[in-house]
Amino acid sequence: MAATSFSGLQLAMLRSCIPSSQRFADAGTVILGGKAKVGSWNKLASVSHVSSVQPFQRSFTSSSLKSDKIATKAMSESSANTPVSGLPINLKGKRAFIAGVADDHGYGWAIAKSLAAAGAEILVGTWVPALNIFESSLRRGKFDESRVLPDGSLMEITKVYPLDAVFDNLEDAPEDIKTNKRYAGSAKWTVQEVAESVKEDFGTIDILVHSLANGPEVTKPLLETSRKGYLAAISASSYSYVSLLKHFLPILNPGGASISLTYIASERIIPGYGGGMSSAKAALESDTRVLAFEAGRKRKIRVNTISAGPLRSRAAKAIGFIDMMIDYSLVNAPLQKELSAEEVGNAAAFLASPLASAITGTVLYVDNGLNAMGVGIDSPIFKDLDIPKDQH
């Protein structure tokens, strides 16, 4: 995308055919992502108003045209009066725009599913070069298995917009991008234009999710990172969020929520996570606090970011050490289990809901507690300590 998905699709799939400056990553980091599993959906189902939906409409329409809505409701009218035990996450009547969904493997997809399961209407922004593949996969039912919600219905996407979040407006885009054949047939894909299109199509939204990032030199140590690569990482991974919120703020309903995705490399050393990406994540977290103040005072919008642990994704595998990071987390985190994408999605649904009405400017860690550890207990130095291990 100059804005789509490390935990999405294109970084690994398109690496050979797209200039490095145009490769993007969903979930905000090359080691964030992961194919959604169905295991923890039951947890969300127990706290969500969810019912049947209309079958997926096969007449999926390209987002570059003003299309008929592909109806998506995770909750029917009949369920509104159904008694639900516990404390529900109810987003019925809310509309969410998720920037950075390009396949069914990443955090953006998992967040969309959780929001849909809670009743929200889903709009997505997809990196322009990945748009045709994404829409084609939706039409052909390739994502149907991954679209299953807790009640057995399928998540629907009302509309897909082409989006390249590196460019605020068309004047910012260089000529080689405008004439790139992968952009042919798509229009209104800059941040400003997408916000205007959403306003024209739907008027307002209630939830804005930033699930994209890119570091074209992420495999390089910081000392070997060029100025161009460093600034590209900052532009794509942190300023893109500032731009999105700036342009969508006028159509965000008061009391709404905005969420981004970050990574612990913003505050701890993660060797191998280079190219200025750690700096970009630190900037994103700092911006989250400032934006929480500004958007909160202007529009009563809550702004938070989720710091997620390592998850397998196509893009993460391209970096080369994702398996090692997952193994490290399994051994050293307080909760010895592999993190699933839907756990991040469920956390996002909570932050977007009225249950989090007083939470803003926060970094929420969804990483099995790894962020709390001060040492790696798998070190031989600790071999004689009686450290409890998960017996399950």
PDB file of N, CA, C and O in Angstrom, residues 192-262:
ATOM      1  N   GLN A 192      -7.451  11.316   1.740  1.00  0.00           N
ATOM      2  CA  GLN A 192      -8.494  12.340   1.667  1.00  0.00           C
ATOM      3  C   GLN A 192      -9.657  11.881   0.793  1.00  0.00           C
ATOM      4  O   GLN A 192     -10.831  12.050   1.159  1.00  0.00           O
ATOM      5  N   GLU A 193      -9.344  11.276  -0.343  1.00  0.00           N
ATOM      6  CA  GLU A 193     -10.391  10.838  -1.264  1.00  0.00           C
ATOM      7  C   GLU A 193     -11.228   9.701  -0.683  1.00  0.00           C
ATOM      8  O   GLU A 193     -12.451   9.658  -0.875  1.00  0.00           O
ATOM      9  N   VAL A 194     -10.583   8.783   0.032  1.00  0.00           N
ATOM     10  CA  VAL A 194     -11.336   7.682   0.636  1.00  0.00           C
ATOM     11  C   VAL A 194     -12.281   8.209   1.703  1.00  0.00           C
ATOM     12  O   VAL A 194     -13.450   7.799   1.786  1.00  0.00           O
ATOM     13  N   ALA A 195     -11.798   9.124   2.527  1.00  0.00           N
ATOM     14  CA  ALA A 195     -12.660   9.713   3.555  1.00  0.00           C
ATOM     15  C   ALA A 195     -13.858  10.413   2.912  1.00  0.00           C
ATOM     16  O   ALA A 195     -14.995  10.297   3.393  1.00  0.00           O
ATOM     17  N   GLU A 196     -13.612  11.118   1.815  1.00  0.00           N
ATOM     18  CA  GLU A 196     -14.705  11.797   1.112  1.00  0.00           C
ATOM     19  C   GLU A 196     -15.681  10.789   0.517  1.00  0.00           C
ATOM     20  O   GLU A 196     -16.900  11.002   0.533  1.00  0.00           O
ATOM     21  N   SER A 197     -15.166   9.680   0.002  1.00  0.00           N
ATOM     22  CA  SER A 197     -16.027   8.647  -0.581  1.00  0.00           C
ATOM     23  C   SER A 197     -16.898   7.989   0.484  1.00  0.00           C
ATOM     24  O   SER A 197     -18.089   7.735   0.261  1.00  0.00           O
ATOM     25  N   VAL A 198     -16.305   7.705   1.636  1.00  0.00           N
ATOM     26  CA  VAL A 198     -17.075   7.105   2.724  1.00  0.00           C
ATOM     27  C   VAL A 198     -18.171   8.066   3.181  1.00  0.00           C
ATOM     28  O   VAL A 198     -19.309   7.662   3.435  1.00  0.00           O
ATOM     29  N   LYS A 199     -17.837   9.344   3.260  1.00  0.00           N
ATOM     30  CA  LYS A 199     -18.844  10.339   3.646  1.00  0.00           C
ATOM     31  C   LYS A 199     -19.977  10.380   2.630  1.00  0.00           C
ATOM     32  O   LYS A 199     -21.166  10.422   2.993  1.00  0.00           O
ATOM     33  N   GLU A 200     -19.629  10.346   1.348  1.00  0.00           N
ATOM     34  CA  GLU A 200     -20.637  10.381   0.297  1.00  0.00           C
ATOM     35  C   GLU A 200     -21.524   9.137   0.332  1.00  0.00           C
ATOM     36  O   GLU A 200     -22.741   9.216   0.143  1.00  0.00           O
ATOM     37  N   ASP A 201     -20.914   7.982   0.607  1.00  0.00           N
ATOM     38  CA  ASP A 201     -21.656   6.722   0.581  1.00  0.00           C
ATOM     39  C   ASP A 201     -22.485   6.487   1.842  1.00  0.00           C
ATOM     40  O   ASP A 201     -23.593   5.953   1.770  1.00  0.00           O
ATOM     41  N   PHE A 202     -21.922   6.854   3.005  1.00  0.00           N
ATOM     42  CA  PHE A 202     -22.553   6.464   4.265  1.00  0.00           C
ATOM     43  C   PHE A 202     -22.771   7.613   5.252  1.00  0.00           C
ATOM     44  O   PHE A 202     -23.426   7.431   6.265  1.00  0.00           O
ATOM     45  N   GLY A 203     -22.197   8.761   4.989  1.00  0.00           N
ATOM     46  CA  GLY A 203     -22.374   9.888   5.885  1.00  0.00           C
ATOM     47  C   GLY A 203     -21.386   9.908   7.022  1.00  0.00           C
ATOM     48  O   GLY A 203     -20.546  10.811   7.119  1.00  0.00           O
ATOM     49  N   THR A 204     -21.466   8.913   7.899  1.00  0.00           N
ATOM     50  CA  THR A 204     -20.593   8.875   9.077  1.00  0.00           C
ATOM     51  C   THR A 204     -20.136   7.453   9.369  1.00  0.00           C
ATOM     52  O   THR A 204     -20.691   6.479   8.850  1.00  0.00           O
ATOM     53  N   ILE A 205     -19.131   7.354  10.232  1.00  0.00           N
ATOM     54  CA  ILE A 205     -18.706   6.070  10.794  1.00  0.00           C
ATOM     55  C   ILE A 205     -18.584   6.246  12.300  1.00  0.00           C
ATOM     56  O   ILE A 205     -18.641   7.366  12.822  1.00  0.00           O
ATOM     57  N   ASP A 206     -18.404   5.134  12.993  1.00  0.00           N
ATOM     58  CA  ASP A 206     -18.274   5.163  14.453  1.00  0.00           C
ATOM     59  C   ASP A 206     -16.931   4.628  14.934  1.00  0.00           C
ATOM     60  O   ASP A 206     -16.498   4.935  16.042  1.00  0.00           O
ATOM     61  N   ILE A 207     -16.293   3.820  14.093  1.00  0.00           N
ATOM     62  CA  ILE A 207     -15.051   3.154  14.488  1.00  0.00           C
ATOM     63  C   ILE A 207     -14.054   3.258  13.339  1.00  0.00           C
ATOM     64  O   ILE A 207     -14.393   2.972  12.182  1.00  0.00           O
ATOM     65  N   LEU A 208     -12.826   3.664  13.659  1.00  0.00           N
ATOM     66  CA  LEU A 208     -11.751   3.739  12.674  1.00  0.00           C
ATOM     67  C   LEU A 208     -10.599   2.866  13.144  1.00  0.00           C
ATOM     68  O   LEU A 208     -10.122   3.017  14.269  1.00  0.00           O
ATOM     69  N   VAL A 209     -10.163   1.944  12.299  1.00  0.00           N
ATOM     70  CA  VAL A 209      -9.069   1.033  12.664  1.00  0.00           C
ATOM     71  C   VAL A 209      -7.923   1.196  11.676  1.00  0.00           C
ATOM     72  O   VAL A 209      -8.112   1.139  10.462  1.00  0.00           O
ATOM     73  N   HIS A 210      -6.724   1.398  12.212  1.00  0.00           N
ATOM     74  CA  HIS A 210      -5.498   1.508  11.416  1.00  0.00           C
ATOM     75  C   HIS A 210      -4.729   0.210  11.604  1.00  0.00           C
ATOM     76  O   HIS A 210      -4.180  -0.052  12.665  1.00  0.00           O
ATOM     77  N   SER A 211      -4.713  -0.626  10.566  1.00  0.00           N
ATOM     78  CA  SER A 211      -4.069  -1.925  10.654  1.00  0.00           C
ATOM     79  C   SER A 211      -3.102  -2.095   9.494  1.00  0.00           C
ATOM     80  O   SER A 211      -3.213  -3.031   8.702  1.00  0.00           O
ATOM     81  N   LEU A 212      -2.154  -1.189   9.388  1.00  0.00           N
ATOM     82  CA  LEU A 212      -1.212  -1.236   8.273  1.00  0.00           C
ATOM     83  C   LEU A 212       0.108  -0.613   8.679  1.00  0.00           C
ATOM     84  O   LEU A 212       0.175   0.203   9.592  1.00  0.00           O
ATOM     85  N   ALA A 213       1.148  -1.023   7.980  1.00  0.00           N
ATOM     86  CA  ALA A 213       2.490  -0.475   8.220  1.00  0.00           C
ATOM     87  C   ALA A 213       3.426  -0.998   7.152  1.00  0.00           C
ATOM     88  O   ALA A 213       3.107  -1.946   6.441  1.00  0.00           O
ATOM     89  N   ASN A 214       4.570  -0.375   7.042  1.00  0.00           N
ATOM     90  CA  ASN A 214       5.574  -0.865   6.115  1.00  0.00           C
ATOM     91  C   ASN A 214       6.943  -0.329   6.485  1.00  0.00           C
ATOM     92  O   ASN A 214       7.088   0.826   6.856  1.00  0.00           O
ATOM     93  N   GLY A 215       7.932  -1.196   6.394  1.00  0.00           N
ATOM     94  CA  GLY A 215       9.316  -0.791   6.538  1.00  0.00           C
ATOM     95  C   GLY A 215      10.095  -1.433   5.411  1.00  0.00           C
ATOM     96  O   GLY A 215      10.451  -2.609   5.506  1.00  0.00           O
ATOM     97  N   PRO A 216      10.351  -0.727   4.322  1.00  0.00           N
ATOM     98  CA  PRO A 216      11.016  -1.336   3.166  1.00  0.00           C
ATOM     99  C   PRO A 216      12.396  -1.888   3.481  1.00  0.00           C
ATOM    100  O   PRO A 216      12.887  -2.752   2.764  1.00  0.00           O
ATOM    101  N   GLU A 217      13.018  -1.424   4.580  1.00  0.00           N
ATOM    102  CA  GLU A 217      14.342  -1.919   4.957  1.00  0.00           C
ATOM    103  C   GLU A 217      14.305  -2.620   6.318  1.00  0.00           C
ATOM    104  O   GLU A 217      15.278  -2.619   7.062  1.00  0.00           O
ATOM    105  N   VAL A 218      13.167  -3.225   6.631  1.00  0.00           N
ATOM    106  CA  VAL A 218      12.971  -3.803   7.960  1.00  0.00           C
ATOM    107  C   VAL A 218      13.990  -4.874   8.321  1.00  0.00           C
ATOM    108  O   VAL A 218      14.280  -5.094   9.497  1.00  0.00           O
ATOM    109  N   THR A 219      14.566  -5.544   7.336  1.00  0.00           N
ATOM    110  CA  THR A 219      15.550  -6.591   7.634  1.00  0.00           C
ATOM    111  C   THR A 219      16.950  -6.031   7.887  1.00  0.00           C
ATOM    112  O   THR A 219      17.850  -6.775   8.271  1.00  0.00           O
ATOM    113  N   LYS A 220      17.119  -4.728   7.703  1.00  0.00           N
ATOM    114  CA  LYS A 220      18.429  -4.120   7.929  1.00  0.00           C
ATOM    115  C   LYS A 220      18.553  -3.618   9.370  1.00  0.00           C
ATOM    116  O   LYS A 220      17.599  -3.059   9.915  1.00  0.00           O
ATOM    117  N   PRO A 221      19.723  -3.764   9.996  1.00  0.00           N
ATOM    118  CA  PRO A 221      19.942  -3.130  11.308  1.00  0.00           C
ATOM    119  C   PRO A 221      19.769  -1.622  11.182  1.00  0.00           C
ATOM    120  O   PRO A 221      19.941  -1.054  10.090  1.00  0.00           O
ATOM    121  N   LEU A 222      19.438  -0.971  12.270  1.00  0.00           N
ATOM    122  CA  LEU A 222      19.213   0.469  12.228  1.00  0.00           C
ATOM    123  C   LEU A 222      20.435   1.224  11.717  1.00  0.00           C
ATOM    124  O   LEU A 222      20.309   2.198  10.970  1.00  0.00           O
ATOM    125  N   LEU A 223      21.630   0.771  12.100  1.00  0.00           N
ATOM    126  CA  LEU A 223      22.853   1.432  11.658  1.00  0.00           C
ATOM    127  C   LEU A 223      23.069   1.320  10.154  1.00  0.00           C
ATOM    128  O   LEU A 223      23.852   2.078   9.580  1.00  0.00           O
ATOM    129  N   GLU A 224      22.394   0.384   9.515  1.00  0.00           N
ATOM    130  CA  GLU A 224      22.530   0.208   8.070  1.00  0.00           C
ATOM    131  C   GLU A 224      21.313   0.717   7.301  1.00  0.00           C
ATOM    132  O   GLU A 224      21.229   0.580   6.087  1.00  0.00           O
ATOM    133  N   THR A 225      20.369   1.319   8.020  1.00  0.00           N
ATOM    134  CA  THR A 225      19.152   1.816   7.387  1.00  0.00           C
ATOM    135  C   THR A 225      19.393   3.177   6.742  1.00  0.00           C
ATOM    136  O   THR A 225      19.995   4.059   7.356  1.00  0.00           O
ATOM    137  N   SER A 226      18.929   3.338   5.527  1.00  0.00           N
ATOM    138  CA  SER A 226      19.095   4.615   4.834  1.00  0.00           C
ATOM    139  C   SER A 226      18.085   5.633   5.348  1.00  0.00           C
ATOM    140  O   SER A 226      17.073   5.276   5.955  1.00  0.00           O
ATOM    141  N   ARG A 227      18.356   6.896   5.090  1.00  0.00           N
ATOM    142  CA  ARG A 227      17.419   7.950   5.456  1.00  0.00           C
ATOM    143  C   ARG A 227      16.072   7.719   4.761  1.00  0.00           C
ATOM    144  O   ARG A 227      15.009   7.857   5.357  1.00  0.00           O
ATOM    145  N   LYS A 228      16.130   7.341   3.490  1.00  0.00           N
ATOM    146  CA  LYS A 228      14.915   7.103   2.718  1.00  0.00           C
ATOM    147  C   LYS A 228      14.103   5.964   3.322  1.00  0.00           C
ATOM    148  O   LYS A 228      12.877   6.061   3.470  1.00  0.00           O
ATOM    149  N   GLY A 229      14.779   4.873   3.683  1.00  0.00           N
ATOM    150  CA  GLY A 229      14.084   3.731   4.270  1.00  0.00           C
ATOM    151  C   GLY A 229      13.492   4.056   5.627  1.00  0.00           C
ATOM    152  O   GLY A 229      12.368   3.635   5.947  1.00  0.00           O
ATOM    153  N   TYR A 230      14.236   4.800   6.427  1.00  0.00           N
ATOM    154  CA  TYR A 230      13.767   5.192   7.768  1.00  0.00           C
ATOM    155  C   TYR A 230      12.528   6.069   7.662  1.00  0.00           C
ATOM    156  O   TYR A 230      11.519   5.840   8.346  1.00  0.00           O
ATOM    157  N   LEU A 231      12.600   7.091   6.809  1.00  0.00           N
ATOM    158  CA  LEU A 231      11.465   8.004   6.660  1.00  0.00           C
ATOM    159  C   LEU A 231      10.257   7.302   6.041  1.00  0.00           C
ATOM    160  O   LEU A 231       9.108   7.625   6.361  1.00  0.00           O
ATOM    161  N   ALA A 232      10.509   6.328   5.176  1.00  0.00           N
ATOM    162  CA  ALA A 232       9.406   5.561   4.584  1.00  0.00           C
ATOM    163  C   ALA A 232       8.673   4.765   5.659  1.00  0.00           C
ATOM    164  O   ALA A 232       7.433   4.669   5.656  1.00  0.00           O
ATOM    165  N   ALA A 233       9.434   4.196   6.595  1.00  0.00           N
ATOM    166  CA  ALA A 233       8.817   3.441   7.688  1.00  0.00           C
ATOM    167  C   ALA A 233       7.966   4.355   8.565  1.00  0.00           C
ATOM    168  O   ALA A 233       6.847   3.996   8.964  1.00  0.00           O
ATOM    169  N   ILE A 234       8.472   5.528   8.874  1.00  0.00           N
ATOM    170  CA  ILE A 234       7.721   6.489   9.683  1.00  0.00           C
ATOM    171  C   ILE A 234       6.454   6.940   8.952  1.00  0.00           C
ATOM    172  O   ILE A 234       5.359   6.999   9.524  1.00  0.00           O
ATOM    173  N   SER A 235       6.602   7.241   7.669  1.00  0.00           N
ATOM    174  CA  SER A 235       5.468   7.721   6.881  1.00  0.00           C
ATOM    175  C   SER A 235       4.357   6.679   6.805  1.00  0.00           C
ATOM    176  O   SER A 235       3.186   6.983   7.034  1.00  0.00           O
ATOM    177  N   ALA A 236       4.742   5.448   6.486  1.00  0.00           N
ATOM    178  CA  ALA A 236       3.739   4.405   6.276  1.00  0.00           C
ATOM    179  C   ALA A 236       3.169   3.853   7.567  1.00  0.00           C
ATOM    180  O   ALA A 236       1.994   3.460   7.613  1.00  0.00           O
ATOM    181  N   SER A 237       3.973   3.814   8.611  1.00  0.00           N
ATOM    182  CA  SER A 237       3.574   3.095   9.818  1.00  0.00           C
ATOM    183  C   SER A 237       3.046   3.969  10.937  1.00  0.00           C
ATOM    184  O   SER A 237       2.346   3.471  11.819  1.00  0.00           O
ATOM    185  N   SER A 238       3.383   5.257  10.933  1.00  0.00           N
ATOM    186  CA  SER A 238       2.879   6.124  11.993  1.00  0.00           C
ATOM    187  C   SER A 238       2.155   7.354  11.458  1.00  0.00           C
ATOM    188  O   SER A 238       1.019   7.619  11.853  1.00  0.00           O
ATOM    189  N   TYR A 239       2.773   8.092  10.524  1.00  0.00           N
ATOM    190  CA  TYR A 239       2.054   9.266  10.035  1.00  0.00           C
ATOM    191  C   TYR A 239       0.771   8.879   9.301  1.00  0.00           C
ATOM    192  O   TYR A 239      -0.211   9.632   9.298  1.00  0.00           O
ATOM    193  N   SER A 240       0.741   7.708   8.701  1.00  0.00           N
ATOM    194  CA  SER A 240      -0.473   7.267   8.010  1.00  0.00           C
ATOM    195  C   SER A 240      -1.662   7.237   8.961  1.00  0.00           C
ATOM    196  O   SER A 240      -2.807   7.491   8.563  1.00  0.00           O
ATOM    197  N   TYR A 241      -1.401   6.956  10.242  1.00  0.00           N
ATOM    198  CA  TYR A 241      -2.486   6.953  11.225  1.00  0.00           C
ATOM    199  C   TYR A 241      -2.946   8.377  11.530  1.00  0.00           C
ATOM    200  O   TYR A 241      -4.144   8.654  11.628  1.00  0.00           O
ATOM    201  N   VAL A 242      -1.975   9.281  11.662  1.00  0.00           N
ATOM    202  CA  VAL A 242      -2.319  10.690  11.874  1.00  0.00           C
ATOM    203  C   VAL A 242      -3.179  11.183  10.715  1.00  0.00           C
ATOM    204  O   VAL A 242      -4.210  11.852  10.908  1.00  0.00           O
ATOM    205  N   SER A 243      -2.778  10.850   9.499  1.00  0.00           N
ATOM    206  CA  SER A 243      -3.512  11.281   8.313  1.00  0.00           C
ATOM    207  C   SER A 243      -4.919  10.693   8.274  1.00  0.00           C
ATOM    208  O   SER A 243      -5.889  11.396   7.985  1.00  0.00           O
ATOM    209  N   LEU A 244      -5.032   9.399   8.560  1.00  0.00           N
ATOM    210  CA  LEU A 244      -6.349   8.760   8.561  1.00  0.00           C
ATOM    211  C   LEU A 244      -7.290   9.426   9.559  1.00  0.00           C
ATOM    212  O   LEU A 244      -8.435   9.756   9.237  1.00  0.00           O
ATOM    213  N   LEU A 245      -6.813   9.620  10.775  1.00  0.00           N
ATOM    214  CA  LEU A 245      -7.671  10.208  11.797  1.00  0.00           C
ATOM    215  C   LEU A 245      -8.007  11.662  11.456  1.00  0.00           C
ATOM    216  O   LEU A 245      -9.135  12.122  11.667  1.00  0.00           O
ATOM    217  N   LYS A 246      -7.040  12.376  10.922  1.00  0.00           N
ATOM    218  CA  LYS A 246      -7.268  13.767  10.521  1.00  0.00           C
ATOM    219  C   LYS A 246      -8.401  13.866   9.502  1.00  0.00           C
ATOM    220  O   LYS A 246      -9.304  14.711   9.624  1.00  0.00           O
ATOM    221  N   HIS A 247      -8.378  12.998   8.495  1.00  0.00           N
ATOM    222  CA  HIS A 247      -9.361  13.093   7.422  1.00  0.00           C
ATOM    223  C   HIS A 247     -10.696  12.422   7.763  1.00  0.00           C
ATOM    224  O   HIS A 247     -11.738  12.809   7.215  1.00  0.00           O
ATOM    225  N   PHE A 248     -10.673  11.437   8.650  1.00  0.00           N
ATOM    226  CA  PHE A 248     -11.921  10.778   9.025  1.00  0.00           C
ATOM    227  C   PHE A 248     -12.593  11.419  10.235  1.00  0.00           C
ATOM    228  O   PHE A 248     -13.766  11.165  10.491  1.00  0.00           O
ATOM    229  N   LEU A 249     -11.847  12.244  10.979  1.00  0.00           N
ATOM    230  CA  LEU A 249     -12.402  12.831  12.195  1.00  0.00           C
ATOM    231  C   LEU A 249     -13.725  13.578  11.964  1.00  0.00           C
ATOM    232  O   LEU A 249     -14.662  13.423  12.758  1.00  0.00           O
ATOM    233  N   PRO A 250     -13.859  14.342  10.892  1.00  0.00           N
ATOM    234  CA  PRO A 250     -15.125  15.059  10.687  1.00  0.00           C
ATOM    235  C   PRO A 250     -16.329  14.145  10.497  1.00  0.00           C
ATOM    236  O   PRO A 250     -17.465  14.576  10.714  1.00  0.00           O
ATOM    237  N   ILE A 251     -16.107  12.886  10.089  1.00  0.00           N
ATOM    238  CA  ILE A 251     -17.251  11.996   9.888  1.00  0.00           C
ATOM    239  C   ILE A 251     -17.328  10.901  10.957  1.00  0.00           C
ATOM    240  O   ILE A 251     -18.146   9.992  10.852  1.00  0.00           O
ATOM    241  N   LEU A 252     -16.483  11.004  11.968  1.00  0.00           N
ATOM    242  CA  LEU A 252     -16.560  10.083  13.106  1.00  0.00           C
ATOM    243  C   LEU A 252     -17.605  10.609  14.076  1.00  0.00           C
ATOM    244  O   LEU A 252     -17.503  11.734  14.556  1.00  0.00           O
ATOM    245  N   ASN A 253     -18.599   9.812  14.361  1.00  0.00           N
ATOM    246  CA  ASN A 253     -19.636  10.234  15.298  1.00  0.00           C
ATOM    247  C   ASN A 253     -19.054  10.456  16.691  1.00  0.00           C
ATOM    248  O   ASN A 253     -18.223   9.669  17.150  1.00  0.00           O
ATOM    249  N   PRO A 254     -19.464  11.517  17.387  1.00  0.00           N
ATOM    250  CA  PRO A 254     -19.001  11.749  18.761  1.00  0.00           C
ATOM    251  C   PRO A 254     -19.235  10.513  19.626  1.00  0.00           C
ATOM    252  O   PRO A 254     -20.273   9.863  19.519  1.00  0.00           O
ATOM    253  N   GLY A 255     -18.239  10.192  20.445  1.00  0.00           N
ATOM    254  CA  GLY A 255     -18.319   8.988  21.256  1.00  0.00           C
ATOM    255  C   GLY A 255     -17.737   7.779  20.561  1.00  0.00           C
ATOM    256  O   GLY A 255     -17.712   6.677  21.120  1.00  0.00           O
ATOM    257  N   GLY A 256     -17.234   7.979  19.345  1.00  0.00           N
ATOM    258  CA  GLY A 256     -16.657   6.880  18.584  1.00  0.00           C
ATOM    259  C   GLY A 256     -15.263   6.506  19.069  1.00  0.00           C
ATOM    260  O   GLY A 256     -14.743   7.063  20.036  1.00  0.00           O
ATOM    261  N   ALA A 257     -14.651   5.538  18.359  1.00  0.00           N
ATOM    262  CA  ALA A 257     -13.353   5.019  18.787  1.00  0.00           C
ATOM    263  C   ALA A 257     -12.429   4.845  17.594  1.00  0.00           C
ATOM    264  O   ALA A 257     -12.875   4.527  16.488  1.00  0.00           O
ATOM    265  N   SER A 258     -11.147   5.046  17.843  1.00  0.00           N
ATOM    266  CA  SER A 258     -10.121   4.816  16.829  1.00  0.00           C
ATOM    267  C   SER A 258      -9.038   3.941  17.436  1.00  0.00           C
ATOM    268  O   SER A 258      -8.612   4.160  18.578  1.00  0.00           O
ATOM    269  N   ILE A 259      -8.597   2.943  16.676  1.00  0.00           N
ATOM    270  CA  ILE A 259      -7.655   1.943  17.193  1.00  0.00           C
ATOM    271  C   ILE A 259      -6.558   1.700  16.167  1.00  0.00           C
ATOM    272  O   ILE A 259      -6.812   1.626  14.969  1.00  0.00           O
ATOM    273  N   SER A 260      -5.326   1.568  16.650  1.00  0.00           N
ATOM    274  CA  SER A 260      -4.210   1.185  15.793  1.00  0.00           C
ATOM    275  C   SER A 260      -3.511  -0.023  16.403  1.00  0.00           C
ATOM    276  O   SER A 260      -3.886  -0.492  17.477  1.00  0.00           O
ATOM    277  N   LEU A 261      -2.482  -0.506  15.706  1.00  0.00           N
ATOM    278  CA  LEU A 261      -1.739  -1.681  16.166  1.00  0.00           C
ATOM    279  C   LEU A 261      -0.262  -1.356  16.264  1.00  0.00           C
ATOM    280  O   LEU A 261       0.331  -0.796  15.344  1.00  0.00           O
ATOM    281  N   THR A 262       0.322  -1.724  17.404  1.00  0.00           N
ATOM    282  CA  THR A 262       1.727  -1.444  17.621  1.00  0.00           C
ATOM    283  C   THR A 262       2.451  -2.721  18.056  1.00  0.00           C
ATOM    284  O   THR A 262       1.883  -3.822  18.006  1.00  0.00           O
TER     285      THR A 262
END
